[in-house]
Short mmCIF file of C-alpha atoms in Angstrom, two decimals:
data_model
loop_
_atom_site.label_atom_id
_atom_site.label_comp_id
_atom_site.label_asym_id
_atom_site.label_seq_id
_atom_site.Cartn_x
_atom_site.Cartn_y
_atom_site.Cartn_z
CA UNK V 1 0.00 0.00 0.00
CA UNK V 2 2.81 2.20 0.94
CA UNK V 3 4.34 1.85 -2.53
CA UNK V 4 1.18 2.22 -4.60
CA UNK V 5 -0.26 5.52 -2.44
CA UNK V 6 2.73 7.30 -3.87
CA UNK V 7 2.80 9.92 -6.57
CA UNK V 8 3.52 7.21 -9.39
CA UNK V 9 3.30 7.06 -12.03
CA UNK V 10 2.64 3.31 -11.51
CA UNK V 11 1.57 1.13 -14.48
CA UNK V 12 -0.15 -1.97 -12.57
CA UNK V 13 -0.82 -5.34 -14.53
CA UNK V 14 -3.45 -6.69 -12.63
CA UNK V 15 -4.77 -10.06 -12.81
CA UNK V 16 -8.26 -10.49 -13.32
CA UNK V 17 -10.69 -12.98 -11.03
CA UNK V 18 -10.18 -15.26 -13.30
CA UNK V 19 -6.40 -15.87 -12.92
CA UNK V 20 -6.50 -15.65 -9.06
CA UNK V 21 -9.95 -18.25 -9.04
CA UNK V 22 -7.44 -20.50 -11.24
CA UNK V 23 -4.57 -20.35 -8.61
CA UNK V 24 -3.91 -24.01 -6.51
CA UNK V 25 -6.67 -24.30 -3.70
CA UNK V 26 -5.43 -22.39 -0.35
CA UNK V 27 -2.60 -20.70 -2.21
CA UNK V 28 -5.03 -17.52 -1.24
CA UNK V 29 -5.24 -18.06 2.15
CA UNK V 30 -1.82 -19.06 2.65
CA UNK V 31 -0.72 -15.74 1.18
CA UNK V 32 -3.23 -13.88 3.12
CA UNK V 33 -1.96 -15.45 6.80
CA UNK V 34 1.58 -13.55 5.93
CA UNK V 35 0.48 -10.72 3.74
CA UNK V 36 4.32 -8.87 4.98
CA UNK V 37 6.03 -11.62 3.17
CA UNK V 38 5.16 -13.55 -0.38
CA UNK V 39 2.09 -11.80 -0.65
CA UNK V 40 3.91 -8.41 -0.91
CA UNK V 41 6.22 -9.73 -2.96
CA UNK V 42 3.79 -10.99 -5.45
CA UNK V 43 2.19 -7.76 -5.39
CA UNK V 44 5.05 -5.66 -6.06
CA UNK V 45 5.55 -7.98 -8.90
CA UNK V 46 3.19 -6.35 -10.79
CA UNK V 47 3.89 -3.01 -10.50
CA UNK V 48 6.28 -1.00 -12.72
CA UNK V 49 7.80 2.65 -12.08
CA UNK V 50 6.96 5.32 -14.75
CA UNK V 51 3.95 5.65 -17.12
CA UNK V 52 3.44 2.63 -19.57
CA UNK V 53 0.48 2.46 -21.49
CA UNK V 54 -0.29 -0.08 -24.16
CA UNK V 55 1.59 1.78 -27.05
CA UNK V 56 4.22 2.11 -25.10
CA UNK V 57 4.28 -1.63 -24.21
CA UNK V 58 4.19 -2.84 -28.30
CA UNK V 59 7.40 -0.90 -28.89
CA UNK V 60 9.00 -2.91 -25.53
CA UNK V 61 8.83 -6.49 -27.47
CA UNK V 62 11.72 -9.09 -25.92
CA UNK V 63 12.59 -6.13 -23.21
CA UNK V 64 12.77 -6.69 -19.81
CA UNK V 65 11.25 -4.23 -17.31
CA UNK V 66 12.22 -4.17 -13.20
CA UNK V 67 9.38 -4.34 -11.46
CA UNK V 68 8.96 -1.85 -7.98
CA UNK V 69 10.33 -5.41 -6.12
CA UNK V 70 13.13 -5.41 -8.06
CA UNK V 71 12.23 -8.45 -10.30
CA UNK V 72 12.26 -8.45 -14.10
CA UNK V 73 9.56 -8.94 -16.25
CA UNK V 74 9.74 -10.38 -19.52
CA UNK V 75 7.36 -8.32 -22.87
CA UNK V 76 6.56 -10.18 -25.78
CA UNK V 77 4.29 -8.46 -28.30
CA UNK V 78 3.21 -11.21 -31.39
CA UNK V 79 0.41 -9.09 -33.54
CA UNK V 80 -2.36 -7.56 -31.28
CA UNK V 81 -1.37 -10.05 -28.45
CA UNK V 82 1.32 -8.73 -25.48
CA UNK V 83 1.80 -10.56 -22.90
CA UNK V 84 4.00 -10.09 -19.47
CA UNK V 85 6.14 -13.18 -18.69
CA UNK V 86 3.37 -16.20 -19.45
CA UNK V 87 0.53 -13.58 -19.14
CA UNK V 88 -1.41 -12.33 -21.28
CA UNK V 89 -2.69 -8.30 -21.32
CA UNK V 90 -6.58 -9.05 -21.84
CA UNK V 91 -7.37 -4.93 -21.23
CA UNK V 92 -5.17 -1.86 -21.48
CA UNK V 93 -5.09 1.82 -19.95
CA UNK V 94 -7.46 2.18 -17.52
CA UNK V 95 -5.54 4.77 -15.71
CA UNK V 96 -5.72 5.76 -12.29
CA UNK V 97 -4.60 8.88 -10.18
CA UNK V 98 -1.28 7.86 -10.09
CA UNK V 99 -0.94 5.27 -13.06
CA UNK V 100 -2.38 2.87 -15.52
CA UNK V 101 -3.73 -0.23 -14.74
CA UNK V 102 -3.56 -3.59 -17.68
CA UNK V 103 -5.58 -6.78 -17.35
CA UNK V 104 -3.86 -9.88 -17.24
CA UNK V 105 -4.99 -13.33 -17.36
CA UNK V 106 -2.43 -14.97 -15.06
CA UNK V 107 -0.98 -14.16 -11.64
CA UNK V 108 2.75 -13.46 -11.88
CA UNK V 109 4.57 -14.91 -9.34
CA UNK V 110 8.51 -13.80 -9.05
CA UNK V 111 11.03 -16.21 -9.54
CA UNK V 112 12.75 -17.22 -5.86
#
């Protein structure tokens, strides 16, 4: 929260209710019981710094991006389809106060 009630910009890919109803059973609840640990990690995750909207993100393809955790992310743009890591952007540029928000279909989970 601390992170994302900042100025921003923050572009946000955020995974629809789809991709978190399709996580492993108690995965949910088991992030929820330590939300100071994996959960924030996964969170920040999906959060970039600076404004990104979607044509910005079709001129990234094969770049990686650092995520606000310090991970990198993966962009792969084939046609109309971009997708972050295995992820694919389902809706772009809803923006925000302080950023953008896209749609994925997946929950990213940083590599350990």
């Amino acid at each position: 929260a601390e992170t994302l009630s900042g100025e921003g910009p923050f572009p946000v890919f955020a995974p629809a209710d789809e991709a978190f109803a399709a996580l492993p059973a108690g995965t949910i609840e088991a992030l929820l019981a330590v939300p100071a640990g994996a959960l924030t990690d996964i969170l920040l995750y999906h959060v970039v710094p600076g404004k990104v909207m979607a044509a910005d993100v079709v001129g990234l393809d094969g770049q990686t991006v650092e995520t606000v955790g310090g991970q990198p992310l993966t962009i792969t743009v084939d046609g109309d389809t971009v997708q972050i890591n295995d992820a694919t952007v389902t809706v772009t540029d809803i923006e925000t106060s302080n950023g953008v928000i896209h749609v994925i279909d997946t929950v990213l989970i940083p590599e350990e």
